[in-house]
């Protein structure tokens, strides 16, 4: 067996049952084959064995009291995976499906994504199996305070800077930051995604969705096509989906679907600014289900279904991992889909990815296409360190520039290694090279 196979076997043996982690590692290792061939010295210092082992995994009990006075216990995690390029950076996810394997996959992906942003950030991820859905504000606050009471021992503005992810939005970041400040008695940029009145950055809420569309625009430039008037299919209706829809509307495209974990709506006329405002109010304030959109605007609602059967020019998966399987990918391609830009992390199964690559469509994998969120978190950290705030235009300009450079770096690495137009190879290789060089410089750490 070769080096890549040996390392992958080790990962499966050492992390039994962590299927999403195996999947993420397998994809990256496969892409690195040509790099490893060029650099036999990496094997001599067990570089890949070190790369796939988190520097630190923190797991903790999160006790809290619900509104009925009943004691509840959840599990909290922080994976500090790799700090070669800077402080650990990556979101917190609160969702009942959260477990060690899912967070390790997300933290592993984050290493390469953060490297691609060109900013100095290592890779991390964390969260809890707590489900904010259906909880009162008081319950969410008590949970967040308990979670941060433990997490604050391990994070800091130069050590580890968490942000939001699924189930962790502006409300949760507020409660988490308030508790950190209270315990540590310091006002620092320890979290990103903060509100603008207490240290946040303009454009951070928009950044992942906007960035995913900016990446798509860069991919489209290679074929000379445009978004105007073209139907686009989006999954999810949370932070990433909302701002993907917003940017697509601005570009004159026609977003025709959004979804939540119960089903999707199909609006053939297109979601416009007023309808998007309804979605934002529904999801961010009333915390209701997407079905209400169909009732309000008299469009189709598909219960327990995903939107990939709707014919489109471009697809923007923006909900969760493995939401496009092989059959979905085939349906998208058969119906004429020319571009996929992943707002979510690892939304396409390996078999689905192969379908997109074989069909030679423009396929932007999450670690490149959704890097705008963490990149703008990096910009928030810079503003906090300088104790000043840039204008929205300034941040947006920097975001656009970063997405263009991620696209360029991925495209260049792909063609340098003989895989032109393959952004999976390109993003993995370009992201890996900087991390590998830093780890080589540090010696045995
Ligand atoms: P939100 O919690 O704001 O929204 C998540 C959306 O996805 C909701 O509509 C949710 O529906 C839906 N969803 C979640 N889990 C499932 C599931 N198992 N099946 C179907 N639908 C589901 O999260 P974000 O928008 O922040 O994150 C979306 C994706 O983008 C995630 O993969 C995240 O890791 C990724 N991402 C986010 C970044 C950010 O800056 N926020 C940065 C980079 C990547 P429901 O409300 O019913 O649960």
CSV table of C-alpha atoms and ligand atoms in Angstrom, one decimal:
chain,number,residue,atom,x,y,z
A,1,UNK,CA,0.0,0.0,0.0
A,2,UNK,CA,1.1,3.6,-0.6
A,3,UNK,CA,1.5,6.4,1.9
A,4,UNK,CA,-1.9,7.9,1.3
A,5,UNK,CA,-3.6,4.5,1.8
A,6,UNK,CA,-1.7,3.9,5.0
A,7,UNK,CA,-2.7,7.2,6.5
A,8,UNK,CA,-6.3,6.7,5.5
A,9,UNK,CA,-6.3,3.2,7.1
A,10,UNK,CA,-4.9,4.7,10.2
A,11,UNK,CA,-7.6,7.4,10.3
A,12,UNK,CA,-10.4,4.8,10.0
A,13,UNK,CA,-8.8,2.6,12.7
A,14,UNK,CA,-8.2,5.4,15.1
A,15,UNK,CA,-11.6,7.2,14.6
A,16,UNK,CA,-14.1,4.3,14.4
A,17,UNK,CA,-17.6,5.3,13.4
A,18,UNK,CA,-16.7,8.9,12.5
A,19,UNK,CA,-18.0,8.6,8.9
A,20,UNK,CA,-18.1,12.3,8.0
A,21,UNK,CA,-14.5,12.7,9.2
A,22,UNK,CA,-13.4,9.7,7.1
A,23,UNK,CA,-15.2,11.2,4.1
A,24,UNK,CA,-13.5,14.6,4.5
A,25,UNK,CA,-10.0,13.1,5.1
A,26,UNK,CA,-10.4,10.7,2.1
A,27,UNK,CA,-11.3,13.5,-0.3
A,28,UNK,CA,-8.3,15.7,0.8
A,29,UNK,CA,-5.8,12.8,0.8
A,30,UNK,CA,-6.9,11.7,-2.7
A,31,UNK,CA,-6.3,15.2,-4.0
A,32,UNK,CA,-2.8,15.4,-2.4
A,33,UNK,CA,-1.5,12.3,-4.2
A,34,UNK,CA,0.5,14.4,-6.8
A,35,UNK,CA,1.9,16.7,-4.2
A,36,UNK,CA,3.1,13.8,-2.0
A,37,UNK,CA,4.8,12.3,-5.1
A,38,UNK,CA,6.7,15.6,-5.5
A,39,UNK,CA,7.6,15.8,-1.8
A,40,UNK,CA,8.9,12.5,-0.4
A,41,UNK,CA,10.3,14.4,2.5
A,42,UNK,CA,6.7,14.8,3.9
A,43,UNK,CA,6.5,11.1,4.5
A,44,UNK,CA,9.9,11.0,6.2
A,45,UNK,CA,8.5,13.4,8.9
A,46,UNK,CA,5.0,11.8,9.1
A,47,UNK,CA,3.5,15.0,8.0
A,48,UNK,CA,0.1,13.5,6.9
A,49,UNK,CA,-0.2,11.4,10.1
A,50,UNK,CA,0.2,14.7,12.1
A,51,UNK,CA,-2.1,16.6,9.8
A,52,UNK,CA,-5.0,14.2,10.4
A,53,UNK,CA,-4.7,14.2,14.2
A,54,UNK,CA,-6.2,17.2,16.0
A,55,UNK,CA,-3.8,19.1,18.1
A,56,UNK,CA,-6.4,19.1,20.9
A,57,UNK,CA,-10.0,17.9,21.4
A,58,UNK,CA,-12.0,19.4,24.3
A,59,UNK,CA,-15.3,17.7,25.4
A,60,UNK,CA,-17.3,18.9,28.3
A,61,UNK,CA,-20.6,18.7,30.1
A,62,UNK,CA,-23.1,21.6,29.6
A,63,UNK,CA,-25.7,21.5,32.4
A,64,UNK,CA,-28.6,24.0,32.2
A,65,UNK,CA,-32.1,24.5,33.5
A,66,UNK,CA,-35.2,24.6,31.2
A,67,UNK,CA,-38.3,26.8,31.7
A,68,UNK,CA,-40.0,24.1,33.8
A,69,UNK,CA,-37.1,24.0,36.3
A,70,UNK,CA,-35.9,20.6,35.0
A,71,UNK,CA,-32.1,20.0,34.9
A,72,UNK,CA,-30.9,19.3,31.3
A,73,UNK,CA,-27.4,18.1,30.2
A,74,UNK,CA,-25.9,18.5,26.8
A,75,UNK,CA,-22.4,17.8,25.5
A,76,UNK,CA,-20.0,20.6,24.4
A,77,UNK,CA,-17.0,20.3,22.1
A,78,UNK,CA,-14.2,22.3,20.7
A,79,UNK,CA,-11.8,20.7,18.2
A,80,UNK,CA,-8.5,22.7,18.0
A,81,UNK,CA,-7.3,20.9,14.9
A,82,UNK,CA,-4.3,22.8,13.4
A,83,UNK,CA,-2.7,26.1,14.4
A,84,UNK,CA,0.2,26.1,11.9
A,85,UNK,CA,-1.1,29.3,10.2
A,86,UNK,CA,-2.6,31.2,13.2
A,87,UNK,CA,-5.1,31.0,16.0
A,88,UNK,CA,-7.7,28.2,15.7
A,89,UNK,CA,-10.7,29.6,13.8
A,90,UNK,CA,-14.0,28.1,13.0
A,91,UNK,CA,-17.7,28.2,14.0
A,92,UNK,CA,-19.8,26.7,16.7
A,93,UNK,CA,-22.7,24.5,15.6
A,94,UNK,CA,-25.7,23.8,17.9
A,95,UNK,CA,-27.8,21.0,16.4
A,96,UNK,CA,-29.0,17.7,17.7
A,97,UNK,CA,-26.9,15.8,15.1
A,98,UNK,CA,-23.7,17.2,16.4
A,99,UNK,CA,-21.1,14.6,17.5
A,100,UNK,CA,-17.3,14.3,17.6
A,101,UNK,CA,-17.0,12.9,14.0
A,102,UNK,CA,-19.1,15.8,12.4
A,103,UNK,CA,-17.1,18.4,14.2
A,104,UNK,CA,-13.8,16.8,13.3
A,105,UNK,CA,-14.8,16.8,9.7
A,106,UNK,CA,-15.7,20.4,9.9
A,107,UNK,CA,-12.5,21.4,11.7
A,108,UNK,CA,-10.4,19.4,9.3
A,109,UNK,CA,-12.0,21.2,6.3
A,110,UNK,CA,-11.5,24.5,8.1
A,111,UNK,CA,-7.7,24.1,8.0
A,112,UNK,CA,-7.5,24.2,4.2
A,113,UNK,CA,-10.3,26.7,3.8
A,114,UNK,CA,-8.6,29.2,6.2
A,115,UNK,CA,-5.3,28.7,4.5
A,116,UNK,CA,-7.0,29.6,1.1
A,117,UNK,CA,-8.3,32.9,2.5
A,118,UNK,CA,-4.7,34.1,2.7
A,119,UNK,CA,-5.3,35.3,6.3
A,120,UNK,CA,-3.4,34.0,9.3
A,121,UNK,CA,-5.9,31.5,10.8
A,122,UNK,CA,-5.6,27.9,11.9
A,123,UNK,CA,-8.5,25.4,11.8
A,124,UNK,CA,-11.0,24.6,14.5
A,125,UNK,CA,-14.7,23.9,15.1
A,126,UNK,CA,-17.0,23.3,18.0
A,127,UNK,CA,-20.5,23.1,19.2
A,128,UNK,CA,-23.1,21.1,21.0
A,129,UNK,CA,-25.9,18.6,20.5
A,130,UNK,CA,-28.2,21.2,22.0
A,131,UNK,CA,-31.2,22.1,19.7
A,132,UNK,CA,-32.1,25.8,19.9
A,133,UNK,CA,-35.3,25.1,17.8
A,134,UNK,CA,-38.4,25.4,19.9
A,135,UNK,CA,-36.5,26.7,23.0
A,136,UNK,CA,-37.3,30.0,24.6
A,137,UNK,CA,-34.9,32.9,24.6
A,138,UNK,CA,-34.3,32.3,28.3
A,139,UNK,CA,-33.4,28.7,27.7
A,140,UNK,CA,-31.1,29.5,24.9
A,141,UNK,CA,-29.4,32.2,27.1
A,142,UNK,CA,-28.9,29.8,30.0
A,143,UNK,CA,-27.5,27.1,27.7
A,144,UNK,CA,-25.1,29.6,26.1
A,145,UNK,CA,-23.9,30.9,29.5
A,146,UNK,CA,-23.2,27.4,30.7
A,147,UNK,CA,-21.5,26.4,27.5
A,148,UNK,CA,-19.2,29.5,27.6
A,149,UNK,CA,-18.5,29.0,31.3
A,150,UNK,CA,-16.5,26.0,30.3
A,151,UNK,CA,-15.3,27.0,26.8
A,152,UNK,CA,-13.8,30.3,28.0
A,153,UNK,CA,-11.0,28.3,29.6
A,154,UNK,CA,-9.7,27.2,26.2
A,155,UNK,CA,-10.2,30.2,23.8
A,156,UNK,CA,-8.9,33.7,23.5
A,157,UNK,CA,-8.2,36.3,20.8
A,158,UNK,CA,-4.7,35.0,20.1
A,159,UNK,CA,-5.5,31.3,20.8
A,160,UNK,CA,-8.9,30.3,19.4
A,161,UNK,CA,-11.6,32.5,18.0
A,162,UNK,CA,-15.0,30.7,17.5
A,163,UNK,CA,-17.9,32.1,15.3
A,164,UNK,CA,-21.4,31.0,14.4
A,165,UNK,CA,-22.6,28.1,12.2
A,166,UNK,CA,-25.8,26.1,12.1
A,167,UNK,CA,-28.0,27.1,15.1
A,168,UNK,CA,-25.6,29.8,16.2
A,169,UNK,CA,-26.6,33.2,14.9
A,170,UNK,CA,-26.5,36.8,16.3
A,171,UNK,CA,-28.6,35.9,19.3
A,172,UNK,CA,-26.4,33.0,20.4
A,173,UNK,CA,-23.1,34.9,19.8
A,174,UNK,CA,-24.5,37.8,22.0
A,175,UNK,CA,-25.2,35.4,24.9
A,176,UNK,CA,-21.9,33.6,24.5
A,177,UNK,CA,-19.9,36.9,24.2
A,178,UNK,CA,-21.7,38.4,27.2
A,179,UNK,CA,-20.7,35.4,29.4
A,180,UNK,CA,-17.1,35.4,28.2
A,181,UNK,CA,-16.7,39.1,29.0
A,182,UNK,CA,-18.3,38.6,32.4
A,183,UNK,CA,-16.0,35.7,33.4
A,184,UNK,CA,-12.8,37.0,31.9
A,185,UNK,CA,-13.3,40.7,32.5
A,186,UNK,CA,-12.0,41.6,29.1
A,187,UNK,CA,-13.3,43.1,25.9
A,188,UNK,CA,-11.5,41.3,23.1
A,189,UNK,CA,-12.2,39.8,19.7
A,190,UNK,CA,-12.6,36.4,21.1
A,191,UNK,CA,-15.7,35.6,19.0
A,192,UNK,CA,-16.6,36.8,15.5
A,193,UNK,CA,-20.0,37.4,14.1
A,194,UNK,CA,-20.5,40.0,16.9
A,195,UNK,CA,-23.1,42.7,16.6
A,196,UNK,CA,-21.9,45.9,15.0
A,197,UNK,CA,-22.5,47.9,18.2
A,198,UNK,CA,-20.1,45.8,20.2
A,199,UNK,CA,-17.2,45.0,17.9
A,200,UNK,CA,-18.7,43.2,14.9
A,201,UNK,CA,-17.8,43.8,11.3
A,202,UNK,CA,-20.2,45.2,8.7
A,203,UNK,CA,-20.8,42.5,6.0
A,204,UNK,CA,-20.0,39.6,8.3
A,205,UNK,CA,-23.6,38.4,8.3
A,206,UNK,CA,-23.7,38.6,4.5
A,207,UNK,CA,-20.2,37.2,3.9
A,208,UNK,CA,-20.7,33.5,3.4
A,209,UNK,CA,-23.7,33.8,1.0
A,210,UNK,CA,-22.2,36.8,-0.8
A,211,UNK,CA,-18.9,35.0,-1.0
A,212,UNK,CA,-20.4,31.9,-2.5
A,213,UNK,CA,-22.0,34.0,-5.2
A,214,UNK,CA,-18.8,35.9,-5.8
A,215,UNK,CA,-17.0,32.6,-6.2
A,216,UNK,CA,-19.7,31.5,-8.7
A,217,UNK,CA,-19.2,34.7,-10.7
A,218,UNK,CA,-15.5,34.0,-10.9
A,219,UNK,CA,-16.2,30.5,-12.2
A,220,UNK,CA,-18.7,31.8,-14.7
A,221,UNK,CA,-16.1,34.3,-16.0
A,222,UNK,CA,-14.2,31.3,-17.4
A,223,UNK,CA,-17.1,30.5,-19.7
A,224,UNK,CA,-18.3,34.0,-20.4
A,225,UNK,CA,-21.9,33.3,-19.2
A,226,UNK,CA,-23.9,35.6,-16.9
A,227,UNK,CA,-26.5,35.1,-14.1
A,228,UNK,CA,-29.1,37.5,-15.5
A,229,UNK,CA,-32.5,36.0,-15.7
A,230,UNK,CA,-31.3,32.5,-14.9
A,231,UNK,CA,-33.1,30.2,-12.5
A,232,UNK,CA,-31.1,29.3,-9.4
A,233,UNK,CA,-31.9,26.6,-6.8
A,234,UNK,CA,-30.9,27.2,-3.2
A,235,UNK,CA,-31.3,24.9,-0.2
A,236,UNK,CA,-31.6,26.1,3.4
A,237,UNK,CA,-33.2,29.3,4.5
A,238,UNK,CA,-30.7,30.3,7.3
A,239,UNK,CA,-27.9,32.8,7.2
A,240,UNK,CA,-26.0,31.5,4.2
A,241,UNK,CA,-29.1,30.8,2.1
A,242,UNK,CA,-30.6,34.2,2.8
A,243,UNK,CA,-27.6,36.2,1.7
A,244,UNK,CA,-27.0,33.9,-1.3
A,245,UNK,CA,-30.5,34.8,-2.4
A,246,UNK,CA,-29.9,38.5,-1.8
A,247,UNK,CA,-26.8,38.6,-3.9
A,248,UNK,CA,-28.4,36.6,-6.7
A,249,UNK,CA,-31.3,39.1,-6.8
A,250,UNK,CA,-28.8,41.9,-7.0
A,251,UNK,CA,-27.1,40.2,-10.0
A,252,UNK,CA,-30.5,39.8,-11.8
A,253,UNK,CA,-30.6,36.1,-11.3
A,254,UNK,CA,-33.9,34.3,-10.4
A,255,UNK,CA,-33.7,32.3,-7.1
A,256,UNK,CA,-36.6,29.9,-7.2
A,257,UNK,CA,-36.3,27.7,-4.1
A,258,UNK,CA,-35.3,27.8,-0.4
A,259,UNK,CA,-35.8,25.0,2.1
A,260,UNK,CA,-35.6,24.0,5.8
A,261,UNK,CA,-35.3,20.6,7.4
A,262,UNK,CA,-39.0,20.0,6.8
A,263,UNK,CA,-39.2,20.7,3.0
A,264,UNK,CA,-38.8,23.2,0.2
A,265,UNK,CA,-40.8,25.9,-1.5
A,266,UNK,CA,-40.7,26.4,-5.3
A,267,UNK,CA,-41.5,29.9,-6.6
A,268,UNK,CA,-41.2,29.9,-10.4
A,269,UNK,CA,-41.6,33.7,-10.5
A,270,UNK,CA,-38.5,34.1,-8.5
A,271,UNK,CA,-37.9,35.3,-4.9
A,272,UNK,CA,-37.6,39.1,-4.9
A,273,UNK,CA,-36.5,41.5,-2.3
A,274,UNK,CA,-39.9,41.7,-0.6
A,275,UNK,CA,-40.2,37.9,-0.5
A,276,UNK,CA,-36.7,37.7,0.9
A,277,UNK,CA,-37.6,40.1,3.7
A,278,UNK,CA,-40.5,37.9,4.5
A,279,UNK,CA,-38.1,34.9,4.7
A,280,UNK,CA,-35.7,36.8,7.0
A,281,UNK,CA,-38.5,37.9,9.3
A,282,UNK,CA,-39.9,34.4,9.3
A,283,UNK,CA,-36.6,32.7,10.1
A,284,UNK,CA,-34.6,35.2,12.1
A,285,UNK,CA,-37.4,36.7,14.3
A,286,UNK,CA,-40.5,34.5,14.3
A,287,UNK,CA,-38.4,31.3,13.9
A,288,UNK,CA,-41.1,29.7,11.9
A,289,UNK,CA,-41.2,27.0,9.1
A,290,UNK,CA,-40.6,27.7,5.4
A,291,UNK,CA,-44.0,26.2,4.6
A,292,UNK,CA,-45.5,29.6,5.6
A,293,UNK,CA,-43.9,31.1,2.5
A,294,UNK,CA,-45.9,28.8,0.2
A,295,UNK,CA,-49.1,29.7,2.1
A,296,UNK,CA,-48.4,33.4,1.9
A,297,UNK,CA,-47.4,33.6,-1.8
A,298,UNK,CA,-49.5,30.7,-3.1
A,299,UNK,CA,-46.6,28.6,-4.4
A,300,UNK,CA,-45.8,24.9,-4.2
A,301,UNK,CA,-44.5,23.4,-1.0
A,302,UNK,CA,-42.7,20.0,-1.1
A,303,UNK,CA,-42.8,18.3,2.2
A,304,UNK,CA,-39.8,16.2,3.3
A,305,UNK,CA,-38.1,16.8,0.0
A,306,UNK,CA,-34.9,18.6,-1.2
A,307,UNK,CA,-35.0,21.1,-4.1
A,308,UNK,CA,-32.6,19.4,-6.5
A,309,UNK,CA,-35.3,18.2,-8.9
A,310,UNK,CA,-36.2,21.7,-9.9
A,311,UNK,CA,-34.5,22.6,-13.2
A,312,UNK,CA,-31.9,25.3,-12.8
A,313,UNK,CA,-28.9,27.0,-14.3
A,314,UNK,CA,-27.0,27.0,-11.0
A,315,UNK,CA,-27.4,25.3,-7.6
A,316,UNK,CA,-26.3,26.7,-4.2
A,317,UNK,CA,-26.5,24.0,-1.5
A,318,UNK,CA,-26.6,26.1,1.7
A,319,UNK,CA,-28.1,23.9,4.4
A,320,UNK,CA,-26.0,20.9,5.6
A,321,UNK,CA,-23.5,18.1,4.8
A,322,UNK,CA,-24.4,15.3,2.3
A,323,UNK,CA,-27.6,17.0,1.1
A,324,UNK,CA,-26.8,16.2,-2.6
A,325,UNK,CA,-26.3,12.5,-3.2
A,326,UNK,CA,-25.4,10.8,-6.5
A,327,UNK,CA,-29.0,10.6,-7.7
A,328,UNK,CA,-29.6,14.3,-6.9
A,329,UNK,CA,-26.4,15.3,-8.8
A,330,UNK,CA,-27.5,13.3,-11.8
A,331,UNK,CA,-30.9,15.0,-11.8
A,332,UNK,CA,-29.3,18.4,-11.6
A,333,UNK,CA,-26.9,17.7,-14.5
A,334,UNK,CA,-29.7,16.0,-16.6
A,335,UNK,CA,-31.9,19.1,-16.1
A,336,UNK,CA,-29.2,21.4,-17.4
A,337,UNK,CA,-27.4,22.7,-14.2
A,338,UNK,CA,-24.2,24.3,-15.3
A,339,UNK,CA,-22.8,25.5,-12.0
A,340,UNK,CA,-22.7,24.4,-8.3
A,341,UNK,CA,-21.3,26.7,-5.6
A,342,UNK,CA,-21.3,25.1,-2.2
A,343,UNK,CA,-22.4,27.5,0.6
A,344,UNK,CA,-22.7,24.6,3.0
A,345,UNK,CA,-19.8,22.5,4.2
A,346,UNK,CA,-19.4,19.2,2.3
A,347,UNK,CA,-23.0,19.2,1.0
A,348,UNK,CA,-22.3,16.8,-1.8
A,349,UNK,CA,-21.5,13.1,-1.2
A,350,UNK,CA,-18.3,11.7,-2.9
A,351,UNK,CA,-20.4,9.9,-5.5
A,352,UNK,CA,-22.2,13.2,-6.2
A,353,UNK,CA,-18.9,15.1,-6.6
A,354,UNK,CA,-17.8,12.5,-9.2
A,355,UNK,CA,-21.0,13.1,-11.2
A,356,UNK,CA,-20.3,16.9,-11.3
A,357,UNK,CA,-16.6,16.4,-12.2
A,358,UNK,CA,-17.5,13.8,-14.9
A,359,UNK,CA,-20.1,16.1,-16.4
A,360,UNK,CA,-17.4,18.9,-16.4
A,361,UNK,CA,-19.7,21.5,-15.0
A,362,UNK,CA,-18.4,24.4,-12.9
A,363,UNK,CA,-18.2,22.9,-9.4
A,364,UNK,CA,-17.0,25.0,-6.5
A,365,UNK,CA,-16.4,22.9,-3.4
A,366,UNK,CA,-17.4,24.3,0.0
A,367,UNK,CA,-13.9,24.9,1.3
A,368,UNK,CA,-13.3,27.4,-1.5
A,369,UNK,CA,-16.8,28.6,-2.3
A,370,UNK,CA,-17.9,29.3,1.3
A,371,UNK,CA,-14.6,30.7,2.6
A,372,UNK,CA,-16.0,34.2,2.5
A,373,UNK,CA,-17.5,33.8,5.9
A,374,UNK,CA,-14.3,32.9,7.7
A,375,UNK,CA,-12.4,35.4,5.6
A,376,UNK,CA,-14.6,38.2,6.8
A,377,UNK,CA,-14.3,36.8,10.4
A,378,UNK,CA,-10.6,37.3,9.8
A,379,UNK,CA,-11.3,40.9,8.8
A,380,UNK,CA,-13.4,41.3,11.9
A,381,UNK,CA,-10.4,40.1,14.0
A,382,UNK,CA,-8.1,42.6,12.2
A,383,UNK,CA,-10.6,45.5,12.9
A,384,UNK,CA,-10.8,44.4,16.6
A,385,UNK,CA,-7.0,44.3,16.9
A,386,UNK,CA,-6.7,47.8,15.5
A,387,UNK,CA,-9.8,49.0,17.4
A,388,UNK,CA,-11.4,50.5,14.4
A,389,UNK,CA,-14.2,49.7,12.0
A,390,UNK,CA,-14.1,49.7,8.2
A,391,UNK,CA,-17.1,50.7,6.1
A,392,UNK,CA,-19.3,48.1,4.6
A,393,UNK,CA,-18.0,49.0,1.1
A,394,UNK,CA,-14.4,48.5,2.3
A,395,UNK,CA,-15.2,45.0,3.8
A,396,UNK,CA,-17.2,44.0,0.8
A,397,UNK,CA,-14.4,45.0,-1.5
A,398,UNK,CA,-11.9,43.0,0.5
A,399,UNK,CA,-14.3,40.0,0.5
A,400,UNK,CA,-14.7,40.2,-3.3
A,401,UNK,CA,-10.9,40.4,-3.7
A,402,UNK,CA,-10.4,37.4,-1.4
A,403,UNK,CA,-12.9,35.3,-3.2
A,404,UNK,CA,-11.3,36.2,-6.5
A,405,UNK,CA,-7.9,35.2,-5.2
A,406,UNK,CA,-9.2,31.9,-3.7
A,407,UNK,CA,-10.6,31.2,-7.2
A,408,UNK,CA,-7.4,32.1,-8.9
A,409,UNK,CA,-5.2,30.1,-6.4
A,410,UNK,CA,-7.5,27.0,-6.8
A,411,UNK,CA,-7.6,27.2,-10.6
A,412,UNK,CA,-3.8,27.7,-10.8
A,413,UNK,CA,-3.0,24.7,-8.4
A,414,UNK,CA,-5.4,22.5,-10.4
A,415,UNK,CA,-3.8,23.3,-13.7
A,416,UNK,CA,-0.2,23.2,-12.3
A,417,UNK,CA,-0.9,19.6,-11.2
A,418,UNK,CA,-2.6,18.5,-14.4
A,419,UNK,CA,-6.2,18.8,-13.4
A,420,UNK,CA,-7.5,21.9,-15.2
A,421,UNK,CA,-11.0,23.2,-14.1
A,422,UNK,CA,-11.0,20.7,-11.2
A,423,UNK,CA,-11.6,23.1,-8.2
A,424,UNK,CA,-11.6,20.1,-5.8
A,425,UNK,CA,-8.0,19.2,-6.6
A,426,UNK,CA,-7.1,22.9,-6.8
A,427,UNK,CA,-8.6,24.0,-3.5
A,428,UNK,CA,-7.2,21.0,-1.6
A,429,UNK,CA,-3.7,21.4,-3.0
A,430,UNK,CA,-3.5,25.2,-2.7
A,431,UNK,CA,-4.9,25.0,0.9
A,432,UNK,CA,-2.6,22.2,1.9
A,433,UNK,CA,0.7,23.6,0.6
A,434,UNK,CA,0.9,26.6,3.0
A,435,UNK,CA,0.0,24.4,6.0
A,436,UNK,CA,2.6,21.8,5.0
A,437,UNK,CA,5.3,24.4,4.5
A,438,UNK,CA,4.6,25.9,8.0
A,439,UNK,CA,4.5,22.5,9.6
A,440,UNK,CA,7.9,21.7,8.0
A,441,UNK,CA,9.3,24.9,9.3
A,442,UNK,CA,8.2,24.2,12.8
A,443,UNK,CA,9.9,20.8,13.1
A,444,UNK,CA,8.4,18.0,15.1
A,445,UNK,CA,5.3,19.6,16.6
B,1,LIG,P1,-28.4,28.3,9.9
B,1,LIG,O1,-28.6,27.6,11.1
B,1,LIG,O2,-28.6,29.8,9.8
B,1,LIG,O3,-29.3,27.7,8.7
B,1,LIG,C1,-29.2,26.3,8.4
B,1,LIG,C2,-30.3,26.0,7.4
B,1,LIG,O4,-30.1,24.7,6.9
B,1,LIG,C3,-31.7,26.1,7.9
B,1,LIG,O5,-32.6,26.4,6.9
B,1,LIG,C4,-31.9,24.6,8.4
B,1,LIG,O6,-33.3,24.3,8.5
B,1,LIG,C5,-31.3,23.9,7.3
B,1,LIG,N1,-30.8,22.6,7.8
B,1,LIG,C6,-29.9,22.4,8.9
B,1,LIG,N2,-29.7,21.1,9.1
B,1,LIG,C7,-30.5,20.4,8.1
B,1,LIG,C8,-30.7,19.1,7.8
B,1,LIG,N3,-30.1,18.1,8.5
B,1,LIG,N4,-31.5,18.8,6.7
B,1,LIG,C9,-32.1,19.8,6.0
B,1,LIG,N5,-31.9,21.1,6.3
B,1,LIG,C10,-31.1,21.4,7.3
B,1,LIG,O7,-26.9,27.9,9.4
B,1,LIG,P2,-26.0,28.6,8.3
B,1,LIG,O8,-26.8,29.2,7.2
B,1,LIG,O9,-25.0,29.4,9.1
B,1,LIG,O10,-25.1,27.3,7.8
B,1,LIG,C11,-25.6,26.6,6.6
B,1,LIG,C12,-24.4,25.8,6.1
B,1,LIG,O11,-23.3,26.7,5.7
B,1,LIG,C13,-23.7,24.8,7.1
B,1,LIG,O12,-23.3,23.7,6.4
B,1,LIG,C14,-22.6,25.6,7.6
B,1,LIG,O13,-21.5,24.7,8.1
B,1,LIG,C15,-22.1,26.3,6.4
B,1,LIG,N6,-21.3,27.5,6.6
B,1,LIG,C16,-21.8,28.5,7.3
B,1,LIG,C17,-21.0,29.7,7.5
B,1,LIG,C18,-21.5,30.9,8.2
B,1,LIG,O14,-20.8,31.9,8.1
B,1,LIG,N7,-22.7,30.8,8.8
B,1,LIG,C19,-19.6,29.7,7.0
B,1,LIG,C20,-19.3,28.6,6.1
B,1,LIG,C21,-20.1,27.5,6.0
B,1,LIG,P3,-34.0,24.2,10.0
B,1,LIG,O15,-34.2,25.6,10.4
B,1,LIG,O16,-35.3,23.4,9.7
B,1,LIG,O17,-33.0,23.4,10.8
